[in-house]
Amino acid sequence: MANEQLNALVLPDENGNFGKHGGKIGHPELARALAEIETGFRNIIQDADFISEMKRLQATYVGRPSPIYHARTLSQRGAQIYLKREDLNHTGAHKINHCIGEVLLAKKLGKKKVIAETGAGQHGVALATAAALLGLACEIHMGVVDIAKEHPNVSRMKILGAKIVPVSAGAGTLKEAVDSAFESYMGQLDDSMFAIGSVVGPAPYPEMVAYFQSIVGHEAREQFQTAYGGLPDEVIACVGGGSNALGLFNAFIDDKNVELVGVEPAGEGLDKPGRHAATMTLGKFGNIQGFNCYYLQEADGTPAAVHSIASGLDYPGVGPQHCHLKDSGRARYETATDAECLDAFMALSREEGIIPALESSHAVAYALRRAAQLDSSKRLLVNLSGRGDKDIDFVLEKITV
Ligand SMILES: *Cc1c(COP(=O)(O)O)cnc(C)c1O
């Protein structure tokens, strides 16, 4: 049966493709394991017990629905700015939405453990939280460079009971952590489930993570109509792998008058290779870590080095559904630099009393720029994907307050 939460434009064909993007894994053993996850996923989303358990946890554990807040001071720039407050979720970001779904599925499949990679530690913390809640073991692979950088999240994962596997190969960051986590998973396919942290990777992950994140857009569309009347002119979200953006966009895809805008990190500038992560803007088509998408490449096709002030956005690839939304012309992708992101971080903190994650600040940066180009009758809805507690020390090193 079809996945009724997702718009047809972001649903895969039987080969896991969205247009020319996406795809299934070739490796036979892994393909069998991922097919088991895919079948399990298709069954549970039709299972009344699963749906009611997920709804119970969303309401009483995560704290959903998250409100939409009209940021009136920020809106003095021109267009009205509204924030979908995913930063108010338990654990402080949108990632808990798909982590609870993935761990519930793992449990349903009889698995004892979830395995994942993490970059900044946000996915690791959300997954460790869901695993603690539902009584599964949790194994998190993390580059040694990231472990040194993201100490509070490492401590959180340890306290929550996760086992952290340090990865020293290569640059010792996210990409190597993904390889290491997959290798470990290969050795324990029967007992464990791999839990990817965004709408990336081979099928069924892009569809599955989009399904679990789609609550954001379904809630937002209804809340906006009820509280403010009609629909926003633009819905805006930052894009790393693309899960928070797709979660919001999905419900608005058929609303032809609503523009969908993803915001990518321009880092230190689009003219500086290796110092940005503007995948949709400058990436080329190819296969990265088991799926097809646009990704930032060196001349020989290997993934390029990337940078963003927001560690949750510095991945050279991007989810296949976003690539397809771009090809189809339904969504457009803009950028914000590190400097614009810091300005937006401070503006939201000082003018509204909300400290946003640096990732989310990219979406806010675009919204501030855009609001000033539009009159006060226009309405922009921004996904505030996470709170900025994790970023406060870093920001104070960059600017003087
Ligand atoms: C991880 C993260 C992101 C980026 O991931 P997407 O899959 O692109 O949403 C954005 N915001 C926050 C707060 C994050 O933790």
XYZ file of C-alpha atoms and ligand atoms in Angstrom:
416
model
C 0.000 0.000 0.000
C 1.150 3.512 -0.697
C 2.759 5.713 1.898
C -0.080 8.186 2.395
C 1.895 10.705 4.421
C 4.164 11.599 1.524
C 3.459 13.486 -1.679
C 3.905 11.442 -4.873
C 6.767 13.715 -5.928
C 8.900 12.557 -2.969
C 7.937 8.877 -3.084
C 10.371 6.451 -4.724
C 9.621 4.068 -7.587
C 10.095 0.328 -6.967
C 13.849 0.726 -7.450
C 14.131 3.387 -4.781
C 14.587 6.156 -7.359
C 13.259 9.709 -7.358
C 13.739 10.653 -10.995
C 17.415 9.831 -11.618
C 18.336 10.159 -7.927
C 18.348 7.684 -5.043
C 18.520 3.944 -5.698
C 19.064 0.669 -3.878
C 22.270 -0.831 -2.568
C 23.984 -3.436 -4.788
C 25.858 -5.478 -2.158
C 23.749 -8.692 -1.845
C 23.993 -9.234 1.932
C 23.299 -5.604 2.711
C 20.530 -5.524 0.098
C 18.778 -8.375 1.949
C 19.025 -6.514 5.266
C 17.712 -3.274 3.757
C 14.869 -5.159 2.056
C 13.871 -6.506 5.491
C 13.813 -2.935 6.834
C 11.805 -1.743 3.837
C 9.188 -4.484 4.218
C 9.021 -3.861 7.962
C 8.572 -0.154 7.366
C 5.735 -0.706 4.855
C 3.988 -2.981 7.326
C 4.268 -0.803 10.410
C 2.937 2.335 8.745
C -0.297 0.416 8.157
C -0.323 -0.995 11.691
C -2.783 0.718 14.049
C -0.792 -0.249 17.181
C 2.397 1.240 15.796
C 0.659 4.453 14.736
C -0.984 4.913 18.120
C 2.287 4.218 19.992
C 4.101 6.726 17.797
C 1.379 9.333 18.336
C 1.497 8.768 22.096
C 5.265 9.341 22.184
C 5.061 12.355 19.874
C 2.532 14.004 22.167
C 3.748 13.004 25.635
C 7.496 12.492 25.157
C 8.612 14.774 22.315
C 6.061 17.469 23.199
C 4.244 17.733 19.864
C 2.683 19.632 18.268
C 5.448 22.220 18.287
C 3.932 25.709 17.992
C 4.202 28.231 15.167
C 5.391 31.559 16.501
C 4.897 34.892 14.696
C 8.220 36.707 15.111
C 6.884 40.274 15.093
C 10.115 42.113 15.745
C 12.020 40.267 13.015
C 9.033 40.958 10.756
C 9.599 44.714 10.937
C 12.050 44.229 8.062
C 9.161 43.709 5.606
C 7.414 40.357 5.145
C 5.945 38.543 8.157
C 8.203 35.823 9.583
C 6.745 32.746 11.310
C 8.805 30.044 13.018
C 7.883 26.368 13.293
C 9.428 25.653 16.693
C 11.121 22.261 16.294
C 13.734 23.610 18.719
C 11.164 23.061 21.490
C 11.094 19.283 20.993
C 12.652 17.037 23.641
C 16.419 16.925 22.848
C 16.089 20.310 21.128
C 15.775 19.515 17.434
C 13.753 17.774 14.741
C 15.949 14.629 14.684
C 14.006 12.999 17.529
C 11.037 12.703 15.097
C 12.739 10.112 12.902
C 14.826 8.525 15.654
C 11.741 7.431 17.576
C 10.300 6.015 14.346
C 13.494 4.158 13.459
C 13.930 2.672 16.945
C 10.261 1.615 17.124
C 10.773 -0.143 13.786
C 13.985 -1.829 14.966
C 12.134 -3.123 18.003
C 9.262 -4.386 15.881
C 11.784 -6.261 13.699
C 13.125 -7.965 16.827
C 16.495 -6.182 16.733
C 18.518 -5.694 19.905
C 20.559 -2.719 18.771
C 20.590 0.371 16.565
C 23.794 1.487 14.844
C 24.516 4.895 13.354
C 27.082 7.482 12.394
C 27.094 10.963 13.801
C 28.935 14.145 12.812
C 28.255 16.885 15.326
C 26.614 14.338 17.615
C 23.051 15.568 17.112
C 21.828 12.387 15.449
C 23.788 10.316 17.972
C 22.125 12.050 20.914
C 18.621 11.774 19.414
C 19.145 8.095 18.599
C 20.667 7.317 22.015
C 17.633 9.020 23.572
C 15.140 6.942 21.587
C 17.137 3.760 22.290
C 17.152 4.497 26.040
C 13.421 5.155 25.918
C 12.606 1.936 24.080
C 15.184 -0.340 25.675
C 17.550 -1.046 22.785
C 21.350 -0.914 22.733
C 22.876 1.909 20.706
C 26.243 1.986 18.909
C 27.419 5.346 17.545
C 30.385 5.784 15.189
C 32.035 9.158 15.353
C 35.228 10.617 13.868
C 37.982 11.387 16.384
C 38.108 15.003 15.201
C 34.366 15.374 15.873
C 34.671 13.647 19.257
C 37.225 16.241 20.342
C 35.087 19.100 19.001
C 31.651 18.043 20.226
C 32.370 17.139 23.807
C 28.960 17.894 25.386
C 27.147 15.661 22.881
C 29.666 12.856 23.466
C 28.970 13.116 27.203
C 25.215 13.079 26.586
C 25.441 9.920 24.487
C 27.559 8.200 27.164
C 25.124 9.133 29.928
C 22.227 7.856 27.811
C 24.019 4.507 27.572
C 25.287 4.557 23.986
C 28.558 2.887 23.033
C 30.763 5.306 21.110
C 33.137 3.934 18.490
C 35.903 6.453 17.656
C 36.901 6.509 13.974
C 40.426 7.680 13.182
C 40.536 6.788 9.450
C 40.905 9.558 6.853
C 39.901 13.017 8.004
C 38.293 11.500 11.127
C 34.917 13.124 10.448
C 31.397 12.268 9.272
C 32.138 10.508 5.988
C 34.552 8.055 7.624
C 32.097 7.527 10.483
C 29.445 6.443 7.943
C 31.839 3.889 6.394
C 32.814 2.561 9.821
C 29.204 2.262 10.985
C 28.216 0.364 7.822
C 31.146 -2.011 8.251
C 30.142 -2.754 11.833
C 26.525 -3.228 10.734
C 27.643 -5.792 8.131
C 29.014 -7.920 10.939
C 25.735 -7.953 12.892
C 22.941 -7.799 10.314
C 20.662 -10.199 12.170
C 20.664 -8.480 15.549
C 20.884 -4.818 14.655
C 19.407 -2.101 12.472
C 21.236 0.799 10.841
C 19.519 4.113 11.624
C 20.526 6.887 9.217
C 20.288 10.492 10.446
C 18.783 12.227 7.415
C 16.931 11.674 4.112
C 20.129 10.257 2.572
C 21.564 6.816 1.847
C 20.122 3.943 -0.192
C 16.432 2.912 -0.105
C 14.465 2.738 2.109
C 16.096 5.499 4.198
C 15.139 8.619 2.211
C 11.483 7.559 2.137
C 11.454 6.295 5.729
C 13.089 9.352 7.293
C 10.872 11.653 5.180
C 7.818 9.760 6.424
C 8.800 10.210 10.080
C 9.641 13.898 9.543
C 6.481 14.640 7.555
C 4.636 15.361 10.808
C 6.367 18.761 10.824
C 4.708 19.906 7.599
C 1.337 18.283 8.255
C 1.156 20.040 11.622
C 2.462 23.333 10.272
C 0.024 23.513 7.353
C -2.976 23.007 9.609
C -1.680 25.278 12.395
C -0.949 28.076 9.954
C -4.409 27.936 8.408
C -6.123 27.835 11.796
C -4.116 30.546 13.524
C -3.258 32.919 10.694
C -5.611 32.020 7.822
C -4.577 30.785 4.382
C -1.089 29.530 3.581
C 2.368 31.127 3.727
C 3.900 32.523 0.534
C 7.199 30.715 1.139
C 8.222 27.821 3.376
C 11.904 27.862 4.204
C 14.323 25.392 5.798
C 18.054 24.752 5.979
C 19.385 21.785 4.006
C 22.157 19.495 5.191
C 21.015 16.011 4.214
C 17.571 17.554 3.929
C 15.359 15.895 6.558
C 13.959 18.948 8.334
C 13.383 20.687 4.988
C 11.611 17.720 3.433
C 9.546 17.231 6.595
C 8.202 20.751 6.201
C 8.017 20.928 2.371
C 6.131 17.663 1.847
C 2.733 18.917 3.057
C 2.939 22.008 0.803
C 4.031 20.363 -2.476
C 0.523 20.442 -3.980
C -0.029 24.069 -2.892
C 1.184 25.634 -6.101
C 1.204 29.171 -4.685
C 3.552 28.219 -1.862
C 7.222 28.480 -2.777
C 9.537 25.863 -1.264
C 12.984 27.226 -0.442
C 15.930 25.181 0.840
C 18.922 27.078 2.239
C 22.408 25.625 1.924
C 25.632 26.677 3.618
C 27.799 28.952 1.458
C 30.420 28.829 4.230
C 33.217 31.292 3.482
C 31.955 31.825 -0.071
C 30.782 29.870 -3.122
C 33.987 30.873 -4.918
C 36.091 28.976 -2.334
C 36.165 25.235 -3.118
C 36.386 23.175 0.085
C 35.123 26.095 2.193
C 31.383 25.713 1.593
C 28.830 22.879 1.392
C 26.433 24.224 -1.260
C 25.616 20.849 -2.749
C 22.462 21.716 -4.681
C 23.978 24.916 -6.015
C 27.370 23.600 -7.165
C 27.243 19.792 -6.917
C 27.380 17.362 -9.838
C 25.390 14.179 -10.330
C 26.932 10.909 -9.171
C 26.929 8.114 -6.601
C 28.040 8.829 -3.041
C 27.908 6.233 -0.252
C 25.353 4.018 -1.947
C 22.909 6.454 -3.578
C 22.710 8.873 -6.520
C 22.405 12.602 -5.951
C 24.129 15.886 -6.631
C 27.299 16.089 -4.582
C 30.360 18.273 -4.375
C 33.121 16.506 -6.263
C 36.820 16.711 -6.948
C 37.856 16.483 -10.618
C 38.125 12.669 -10.285
C 34.571 12.317 -8.886
C 35.551 11.661 -5.268
C 33.575 13.644 -2.666
C 35.093 17.091 -2.106
C 36.102 18.541 1.229
C 33.303 20.683 2.650
C 32.913 23.335 5.317
C 30.136 25.086 7.170
C 30.045 26.962 10.443
C 27.156 24.576 11.240
C 28.572 21.053 11.543
C 25.117 19.561 10.907
C 25.219 20.946 7.361
C 28.718 19.988 6.205
C 28.072 16.872 4.139
C 29.116 16.795 0.441
C 25.915 15.006 -0.665
C 22.205 15.710 -0.249
C 18.980 13.706 -0.152
C 17.699 12.354 -3.509
C 14.199 13.808 -3.010
C 15.652 17.319 -2.869
C 17.603 16.710 -6.082
C 14.358 15.566 -7.691
C 12.431 18.575 -6.323
C 15.100 20.795 -7.832
C 15.044 19.025 -11.232
C 11.244 19.243 -11.311
C 11.380 22.960 -10.546
C 9.078 22.573 -7.526
C 11.658 23.752 -4.977
C 14.485 26.230 -5.223
C 17.727 26.281 -3.289
C 19.421 29.394 -1.961
C 22.522 29.868 0.168
C 23.649 31.731 3.277
C 27.268 32.315 4.291
C 28.842 31.683 7.703
C 28.783 35.440 8.333
C 25.088 35.796 7.419
C 24.345 32.789 9.621
C 26.050 34.413 12.633
C 24.149 37.655 12.043
C 20.860 35.750 11.933
C 21.808 33.783 15.055
C 22.326 37.059 16.926
C 19.246 38.755 15.440
C 16.925 35.979 16.581
C 18.602 35.863 19.998
C 18.523 39.619 20.586
C 15.218 40.529 18.914
C 13.072 37.552 19.872
C 14.851 35.870 22.790
C 15.298 32.609 20.883
C 18.808 31.147 20.511
C 18.710 29.048 17.312
C 21.015 26.245 16.183
C 23.632 27.440 13.677
C 22.067 25.039 11.165
C 18.622 26.636 11.529
C 20.223 30.094 11.455
C 20.902 29.562 7.742
C 17.149 29.412 7.090
C 16.632 32.460 9.299
C 19.398 34.326 7.407
C 17.659 33.770 4.076
C 14.290 34.744 5.601
C 15.704 38.047 6.896
C 17.205 38.811 3.476
C 13.981 37.859 1.710
C 11.678 39.703 4.134
C 13.441 42.967 3.337
C 12.659 42.460 -0.391
C 8.924 41.911 0.206
C 6.075 44.010 1.598
C 4.415 43.345 4.944
C 1.504 41.396 3.416
C 3.806 38.504 2.426
C 4.326 35.629 4.855
C 7.398 33.438 5.306
C 7.281 30.221 7.341
C 10.703 29.104 8.577
C 11.528 25.728 10.093
C 13.496 26.427 13.264
C 15.032 22.947 13.219
C 16.901 23.161 16.515
C 17.985 25.207 19.489
C 21.416 26.746 19.810
C 22.583 25.675 23.271
C 25.190 23.438 21.635
C 26.612 26.428 19.732
C 26.885 29.155 22.365
C 30.582 28.734 23.276
C 31.572 28.554 19.624
C 29.631 31.702 18.776
C 31.241 33.626 21.626
C 34.657 32.708 20.225
C 33.639 34.201 16.866
C 32.022 37.445 17.954
C 32.300 39.918 20.809
C 29.061 40.690 22.607
C 21.239 17.706 11.816
C 20.592 19.023 11.821
C 20.249 19.681 10.619
C 20.609 19.150 9.267
O 20.003 17.965 8.921
P 18.839 17.875 7.842
O 18.720 16.430 7.598
O 19.262 18.655 6.636
O 17.633 18.460 8.467
C 19.572 20.889 10.704
N 19.259 21.449 11.885
C 19.588 20.853 13.061
C 19.219 21.537 14.331
C 20.261 19.637 13.068
O 20.583 19.042 14.231
